[in-house]
Amino acid sequence: MTKAETYLGHWHAHRDVLTDLVKSVGEEHLSFQPWAGAMSFADLVWHIVSTGYFFADSAALGHLGMRPEKADLSTMSALESSISEWTQKTHDRISSMTDDQFANLVDMTQLFGAKLPATALLQTNLDHEIHHKGQLFVYARLCGADPLPFFVKRG
Amino acid sequence: MTKAETYLGHWHAHRDVLTDLVKSVGEEHLSFQPWAGAMSFADLVWHIVSTGYFFADSAALGHLGMRPEKADLSTMSALESSISEWTQKTHDRISSMTDDQFANLVDMTQLFGAKLPATALLQTNLDHEIHHKGQLFVYARLCGADPLPFFVKRG
């Protein structure tokens, strides 16, 4: 199994929960903010999805990659489409990487003040995604969603 | 670097945030529940800490390990002591493992219906910890805590 395949298996176990989690709340809750100034439900989903692509693109390029322009998040179907589109694009960027590329240094000096191995950047991406997805579970409960999916999805 | 050292570096980057996060809320918030029936702030901390030891003990033993008896979580100092005690014990269990042990199958049939490599069990533990710690950040904000620590701590 290549490093990309191993990573993608782990990543999809988390990413593939996101659509189920979004579907667990009603469209009227997409703008829900648990406290004043918090990211809304839809914004937090987009933060996960857009950061995931940005980190994957950076890892594949070896330097700061492309941040997707903010998508339309105003309806359930728009949000689901955005998740689907950027999940595929992120998958494709990671899938394109050779085992050697996982050991390459990625110049993230502008963002983190350092170069770091692609494998470390991709691990940070996974941790970041799991962290915020955990928060979305609390958001969903606060919106009254019950039951919720399990926190990982096994293929 | 041994596999145990690599794992511990990654794990501590998350675990070592927990005490700062607990300190960010007042003692009166330890019993905070964001919805009826939710785990309280202190219970969710204990869930992370006790599950972490249980998974580490299981990984080191090769079969279901010991679940710590529920500690006193009623005061800030009791909760901080419990985090500190079980973080050290969990560290020691993982630290005791050889590289070969990371590839060993751990019999988790009773819990997960399968045997799985120790390395996969320990990865699940990390994902589980990051997931619930993310939730604690929302709990803390809902209790009015501001600022909060960053979601990982670099040594």
mmCIF file with all atom_site columns, C-alpha atoms in Angstrom, chain B residues 6-134:
data_model
loop_
_atom_site.group_PDB
_atom_site.id
_atom_site.type_symbol
_atom_site.label_atom_id
_atom_site.label_alt_id
_atom_site.label_comp_id
_atom_site.label_asym_id
_atom_site.label_entity_id
_atom_site.label_seq_id
_atom_site.pdbx_PDB_ins_code
_atom_site.Cartn_x
_atom_site.Cartn_y
_atom_site.Cartn_z
_atom_site.occupancy
_atom_site.B_iso_or_equiv
_atom_site.pdbx_formal_charge
_atom_site.auth_seq_id
_atom_site.auth_comp_id
_atom_site.auth_asym_id
_atom_site.auth_atom_id
_atom_site.pdbx_PDB_model_num
ATOM 1   C CA . THR B 1 6   ? 7.290   9.160  17.926 1.00 0.00 ? 6   THR B CA 1
ATOM 2   C CA . TYR B 1 7   ? 3.806   8.312  19.196 1.00 0.00 ? 7   TYR B CA 1
ATOM 3   C CA . LEU B 1 8   ? 4.385   10.003 22.543 1.00 0.00 ? 8   LEU B CA 1
ATOM 4   C CA . GLY B 1 9   ? 5.546   13.204 20.827 1.00 0.00 ? 9   GLY B CA 1
ATOM 5   C CA . HIS B 1 10  ? 2.317   13.365 18.834 1.00 0.00 ? 10  HIS B CA 1
ATOM 6   C CA . TRP B 1 11  ? 0.108   12.357 21.761 1.00 0.00 ? 11  TRP B CA 1
ATOM 7   C CA . HIS B 1 12  ? 1.631   14.851 24.232 1.00 0.00 ? 12  HIS B CA 1
ATOM 8   C CA . ALA B 1 13  ? 1.067   17.678 21.718 1.00 0.00 ? 13  ALA B CA 1
ATOM 9   C CA . HIS B 1 14  ? -2.639  17.074 22.384 1.00 0.00 ? 14  HIS B CA 1
ATOM 10  C CA . ARG B 1 15  ? -2.717  15.715 25.936 1.00 0.00 ? 15  ARG B CA 1
ATOM 11  C CA . ASP B 1 16  ? -0.637  18.566 27.326 1.00 0.00 ? 16  ASP B CA 1
ATOM 12  C CA . VAL B 1 17  ? -3.321  21.073 26.252 1.00 0.00 ? 17  VAL B CA 1
ATOM 13  C CA . LEU B 1 18  ? -5.867  19.441 28.552 1.00 0.00 ? 18  LEU B CA 1
ATOM 14  C CA . THR B 1 19  ? -4.732  21.005 31.817 1.00 0.00 ? 19  THR B CA 1
ATOM 15  C CA . ASP B 1 20  ? -4.590  24.480 30.252 1.00 0.00 ? 20  ASP B CA 1
ATOM 16  C CA . LEU B 1 21  ? -8.086  23.951 28.893 1.00 0.00 ? 21  LEU B CA 1
ATOM 17  C CA . VAL B 1 22  ? -9.381  22.868 32.310 1.00 0.00 ? 22  VAL B CA 1
ATOM 18  C CA . LYS B 1 23  ? -7.751  25.902 33.915 1.00 0.00 ? 23  LYS B CA 1
ATOM 19  C CA . SER B 1 24  ? -9.453  28.197 31.388 1.00 0.00 ? 24  SER B CA 1
ATOM 20  C CA . VAL B 1 25  ? -12.855 27.581 33.012 1.00 0.00 ? 25  VAL B CA 1
ATOM 21  C CA . GLY B 1 26  ? -13.816 28.192 36.633 1.00 0.00 ? 26  GLY B CA 1
ATOM 22  C CA . GLU B 1 27  ? -14.449 25.349 39.100 1.00 0.00 ? 27  GLU B CA 1
ATOM 23  C CA . GLU B 1 28  ? -18.169 26.172 38.955 1.00 0.00 ? 28  GLU B CA 1
ATOM 24  C CA . HIS B 1 29  ? -18.188 25.059 35.308 1.00 0.00 ? 29  HIS B CA 1
ATOM 25  C CA . LEU B 1 30  ? -16.845 21.525 35.886 1.00 0.00 ? 30  LEU B CA 1
ATOM 26  C CA . SER B 1 31  ? -20.418 20.243 36.088 1.00 0.00 ? 31  SER B CA 1
ATOM 27  C CA . PHE B 1 32  ? -21.504 22.192 32.963 1.00 0.00 ? 32  PHE B CA 1
ATOM 28  C CA . GLN B 1 33  ? -23.561 20.180 30.465 1.00 0.00 ? 33  GLN B CA 1
ATOM 29  C CA . PRO B 1 34  ? -24.399 21.840 27.122 1.00 0.00 ? 34  PRO B CA 1
ATOM 30  C CA . TRP B 1 35  ? -27.611 19.792 26.775 1.00 0.00 ? 35  TRP B CA 1
ATOM 31  C CA . ALA B 1 36  ? -29.613 17.535 29.100 1.00 0.00 ? 36  ALA B CA 1
ATOM 32  C CA . GLY B 1 37  ? -27.941 14.135 29.235 1.00 0.00 ? 37  GLY B CA 1
ATOM 33  C CA . ALA B 1 38  ? -24.587 15.334 27.863 1.00 0.00 ? 38  ALA B CA 1
ATOM 34  C CA . MET B 1 39  ? -21.338 14.423 29.589 1.00 0.00 ? 39  MET B CA 1
ATOM 35  C CA . SER B 1 40  ? -20.355 17.244 31.922 1.00 0.00 ? 40  SER B CA 1
ATOM 36  C CA . PHE B 1 41  ? -17.113 19.164 31.336 1.00 0.00 ? 41  PHE B CA 1
ATOM 37  C CA . ALA B 1 42  ? -15.318 17.114 34.039 1.00 0.00 ? 42  ALA B CA 1
ATOM 38  C CA . ASP B 1 43  ? -16.822 13.822 32.820 1.00 0.00 ? 43  ASP B CA 1
ATOM 39  C CA . LEU B 1 44  ? -15.664 14.483 29.272 1.00 0.00 ? 44  LEU B CA 1
ATOM 40  C CA . VAL B 1 45  ? -12.137 15.200 30.536 1.00 0.00 ? 45  VAL B CA 1
ATOM 41  C CA . TRP B 1 46  ? -12.249 11.939 32.490 1.00 0.00 ? 46  TRP B CA 1
ATOM 42  C CA . HIS B 1 47  ? -13.579 10.063 29.450 1.00 0.00 ? 47  HIS B CA 1
ATOM 43  C CA . ILE B 1 48  ? -10.491 11.167 27.467 1.00 0.00 ? 48  ILE B CA 1
ATOM 44  C CA . VAL B 1 49  ? -8.058  10.416 30.270 1.00 0.00 ? 49  VAL B CA 1
ATOM 45  C CA . SER B 1 50  ? -9.481  7.041  31.341 1.00 0.00 ? 50  SER B CA 1
ATOM 46  C CA . THR B 1 51  ? -9.989  5.779  27.768 1.00 0.00 ? 51  THR B CA 1
ATOM 47  C CA . GLY B 1 52  ? -6.430  6.820  26.937 1.00 0.00 ? 52  GLY B CA 1
ATOM 48  C CA . TYR B 1 53  ? -5.040  4.660  29.729 1.00 0.00 ? 53  TYR B CA 1
ATOM 49  C CA . PHE B 1 54  ? -7.321  1.754  28.843 1.00 0.00 ? 54  PHE B CA 1
ATOM 50  C CA . PHE B 1 55  ? -6.241  1.769  25.159 1.00 0.00 ? 55  PHE B CA 1
ATOM 51  C CA . ALA B 1 56  ? -2.545  2.156  26.063 1.00 0.00 ? 56  ALA B CA 1
ATOM 52  C CA . ASP B 1 57  ? -2.740  -0.680 28.602 1.00 0.00 ? 57  ASP B CA 1
ATOM 53  C CA . SER B 1 58  ? -4.543  -2.860 26.043 1.00 0.00 ? 58  SER B CA 1
ATOM 54  C CA . ALA B 1 59  ? -1.931  -2.092 23.368 1.00 0.00 ? 59  ALA B CA 1
ATOM 55  C CA . ALA B 1 60  ? 0.914   -2.986 25.748 1.00 0.00 ? 60  ALA B CA 1
ATOM 56  C CA . LEU B 1 61  ? -0.782  -6.169 27.012 1.00 0.00 ? 61  LEU B CA 1
ATOM 57  C CA . GLY B 1 62  ? -2.113  -7.471 23.679 1.00 0.00 ? 62  GLY B CA 1
ATOM 58  C CA . HIS B 1 63  ? -5.646  -7.823 25.052 1.00 0.00 ? 63  HIS B CA 1
ATOM 59  C CA . LEU B 1 64  ? -8.287  -5.777 26.881 1.00 0.00 ? 64  LEU B CA 1
ATOM 60  C CA . GLY B 1 65  ? -6.548  -3.743 29.558 1.00 0.00 ? 65  GLY B CA 1
ATOM 61  C CA . MET B 1 66  ? -7.567  -2.025 32.762 1.00 0.00 ? 66  MET B CA 1
ATOM 62  C CA . ARG B 1 67  ? -10.127 0.761  32.899 1.00 0.00 ? 67  ARG B CA 1
ATOM 63  C CA . PRO B 1 68  ? -9.260  3.190  35.699 1.00 0.00 ? 68  PRO B CA 1
ATOM 64  C CA . GLU B 1 69  ? -11.899 3.524  38.402 1.00 0.00 ? 69  GLU B CA 1
ATOM 65  C CA . LYS B 1 70  ? -13.646 6.862  38.215 1.00 0.00 ? 70  LYS B CA 1
ATOM 66  C CA . ALA B 1 71  ? -11.635 9.474  40.078 1.00 0.00 ? 71  ALA B CA 1
ATOM 67  C CA . ASP B 1 72  ? -12.847 12.384 42.219 1.00 0.00 ? 72  ASP B CA 1
ATOM 68  C CA . LEU B 1 73  ? -13.659 15.111 39.703 1.00 0.00 ? 73  LEU B CA 1
ATOM 69  C CA . SER B 1 74  ? -15.496 17.479 42.016 1.00 0.00 ? 74  SER B CA 1
ATOM 70  C CA . THR B 1 75  ? -12.845 20.174 42.402 1.00 0.00 ? 75  THR B CA 1
ATOM 71  C CA . MET B 1 76  ? -10.357 21.797 40.074 1.00 0.00 ? 76  MET B CA 1
ATOM 72  C CA . SER B 1 77  ? -7.384  20.475 42.025 1.00 0.00 ? 77  SER B CA 1
ATOM 73  C CA . ALA B 1 78  ? -8.786  16.920 42.125 1.00 0.00 ? 78  ALA B CA 1
ATOM 74  C CA . LEU B 1 79  ? -9.381  16.993 38.360 1.00 0.00 ? 79  LEU B CA 1
ATOM 75  C CA . GLU B 1 80  ? -5.907  18.380 37.649 1.00 0.00 ? 80  GLU B CA 1
ATOM 76  C CA . SER B 1 81  ? -4.356  15.673 39.877 1.00 0.00 ? 81  SER B CA 1
ATOM 77  C CA . SER B 1 82  ? -6.245  12.961 38.007 1.00 0.00 ? 82  SER B CA 1
ATOM 78  C CA . ILE B 1 83  ? -5.129  14.281 34.629 1.00 0.00 ? 83  ILE B CA 1
ATOM 79  C CA . SER B 1 84  ? -1.556  14.406 35.842 1.00 0.00 ? 84  SER B CA 1
ATOM 80  C CA . GLU B 1 85  ? -1.599  10.927 37.442 1.00 0.00 ? 85  GLU B CA 1
ATOM 81  C CA . TRP B 1 86  ? -3.170  9.124  34.468 1.00 0.00 ? 86  TRP B CA 1
ATOM 82  C CA . THR B 1 87  ? -1.183  11.030 31.874 1.00 0.00 ? 87  THR B CA 1
ATOM 83  C CA . GLN B 1 88  ? 2.005   9.787  33.544 1.00 0.00 ? 88  GLN B CA 1
ATOM 84  C CA . LYS B 1 89  ? 0.680   6.202  33.796 1.00 0.00 ? 89  LYS B CA 1
ATOM 85  C CA . THR B 1 90  ? -0.427  6.244  30.155 1.00 0.00 ? 90  THR B CA 1
ATOM 86  C CA . HIS B 1 91  ? 2.933   7.660  29.092 1.00 0.00 ? 91  HIS B CA 1
ATOM 87  C CA . ASP B 1 92  ? 4.702   4.873  31.011 1.00 0.00 ? 92  ASP B CA 1
ATOM 88  C CA . ARG B 1 93  ? 2.593   2.110  29.398 1.00 0.00 ? 93  ARG B CA 1
ATOM 89  C CA . ILE B 1 94  ? 3.343   3.381  25.898 1.00 0.00 ? 94  ILE B CA 1
ATOM 90  C CA . SER B 1 95  ? 6.962   4.057  26.735 1.00 0.00 ? 95  SER B CA 1
ATOM 91  C CA . SER B 1 96  ? 7.349   0.398  27.774 1.00 0.00 ? 96  SER B CA 1
ATOM 92  C CA . MET B 1 97  ? 6.439   -0.851 24.281 1.00 0.00 ? 97  MET B CA 1
ATOM 93  C CA . THR B 1 98  ? 9.080   -2.072 21.842 1.00 0.00 ? 98  THR B CA 1
ATOM 94  C CA . ASP B 1 99  ? 8.845   -1.354 18.101 1.00 0.00 ? 99  ASP B CA 1
ATOM 95  C CA . ASP B 1 100 ? 7.811   -5.005 17.587 1.00 0.00 ? 100 ASP B CA 1
ATOM 96  C CA . GLN B 1 101 ? 4.911   -4.607 19.987 1.00 0.00 ? 101 GLN B CA 1
ATOM 97  C CA . PHE B 1 102 ? 3.461   -1.845 17.806 1.00 0.00 ? 102 PHE B CA 1
ATOM 98  C CA . ALA B 1 103 ? 2.881   -4.444 15.060 1.00 0.00 ? 103 ALA B CA 1
ATOM 99  C CA . ASN B 1 104 ? 1.363   -7.041 17.428 1.00 0.00 ? 104 ASN B CA 1
ATOM 100 C CA . LEU B 1 105 ? -2.323  -7.843 17.192 1.00 0.00 ? 105 LEU B CA 1
ATOM 101 C CA . VAL B 1 106 ? -4.365  -6.743 20.191 1.00 0.00 ? 106 VAL B CA 1
ATOM 102 C CA . ASP B 1 107 ? -7.438  -8.823 20.949 1.00 0.00 ? 107 ASP B CA 1
ATOM 103 C CA . MET B 1 108 ? -10.245 -6.240 21.196 1.00 0.00 ? 108 MET B CA 1
ATOM 104 C CA . THR B 1 109 ? -12.929 -8.723 20.081 1.00 0.00 ? 109 THR B CA 1
ATOM 105 C CA . GLN B 1 110 ? -15.156 -8.011 23.084 1.00 0.00 ? 110 GLN B CA 1
ATOM 106 C CA . LEU B 1 111 ? -15.185 -4.292 22.325 1.00 0.00 ? 111 LEU B CA 1
ATOM 107 C CA . PHE B 1 112 ? -14.692 -3.919 18.553 1.00 0.00 ? 112 PHE B CA 1
ATOM 108 C CA . GLY B 1 113 ? -15.412 -7.484 17.358 1.00 0.00 ? 113 GLY B CA 1
ATOM 109 C CA . ALA B 1 114 ? -11.854 -7.813 16.043 1.00 0.00 ? 114 ALA B CA 1
ATOM 110 C CA . LYS B 1 115 ? -8.160  -8.074 16.744 1.00 0.00 ? 115 LYS B CA 1
ATOM 111 C CA . LEU B 1 116 ? -6.248  -5.066 15.526 1.00 0.00 ? 116 LEU B CA 1
ATOM 112 C CA . PRO B 1 117 ? -2.587  -4.040 15.409 1.00 0.00 ? 117 PRO B CA 1
ATOM 113 C CA . ALA B 1 118 ? -1.423  -2.096 18.460 1.00 0.00 ? 118 ALA B CA 1
ATOM 114 C CA . THR B 1 119 ? -0.437  0.777  16.188 1.00 0.00 ? 119 THR B CA 1
ATOM 115 C CA . ALA B 1 120 ? -4.029  1.038  14.860 1.00 0.00 ? 120 ALA B CA 1
ATOM 116 C CA . LEU B 1 121 ? -5.456  0.919  18.390 1.00 0.00 ? 121 LEU B CA 1
ATOM 117 C CA . LEU B 1 122 ? -3.128  3.701  19.495 1.00 0.00 ? 122 LEU B CA 1
ATOM 118 C CA . GLN B 1 123 ? -4.052  5.764  16.424 1.00 0.00 ? 123 GLN B CA 1
ATOM 119 C CA . THR B 1 124 ? -7.725  5.304  17.275 1.00 0.00 ? 124 THR B CA 1
ATOM 120 C CA . ASN B 1 125 ? -6.920  6.499  20.773 1.00 0.00 ? 125 ASN B CA 1
ATOM 121 C CA . LEU B 1 126 ? -5.335  9.682  19.414 1.00 0.00 ? 126 LEU B CA 1
ATOM 122 C CA . ASP B 1 127 ? -8.271  10.357 17.080 1.00 0.00 ? 127 ASP B CA 1
ATOM 123 C CA . HIS B 1 128 ? -10.689 9.746  19.968 1.00 0.00 ? 128 HIS B CA 1
ATOM 124 C CA . GLU B 1 129 ? -8.774  12.141 22.215 1.00 0.00 ? 129 GLU B CA 1
ATOM 125 C CA . ILE B 1 130 ? -8.582  14.905 19.569 1.00 0.00 ? 130 ILE B CA 1
ATOM 126 C CA . HIS B 1 131 ? -12.307 14.499 18.801 1.00 0.00 ? 131 HIS B CA 1
ATOM 127 C CA . HIS B 1 132 ? -13.407 14.930 22.405 1.00 0.00 ? 132 HIS B CA 1
ATOM 128 C CA . LYS B 1 133 ? -10.844 17.614 23.203 1.00 0.00 ? 133 LYS B CA 1
ATOM 129 C CA . GLY B 1 134 ? -12.282 19.598 20.282 1.00 0.00 ? 134 GLY B CA 1
#
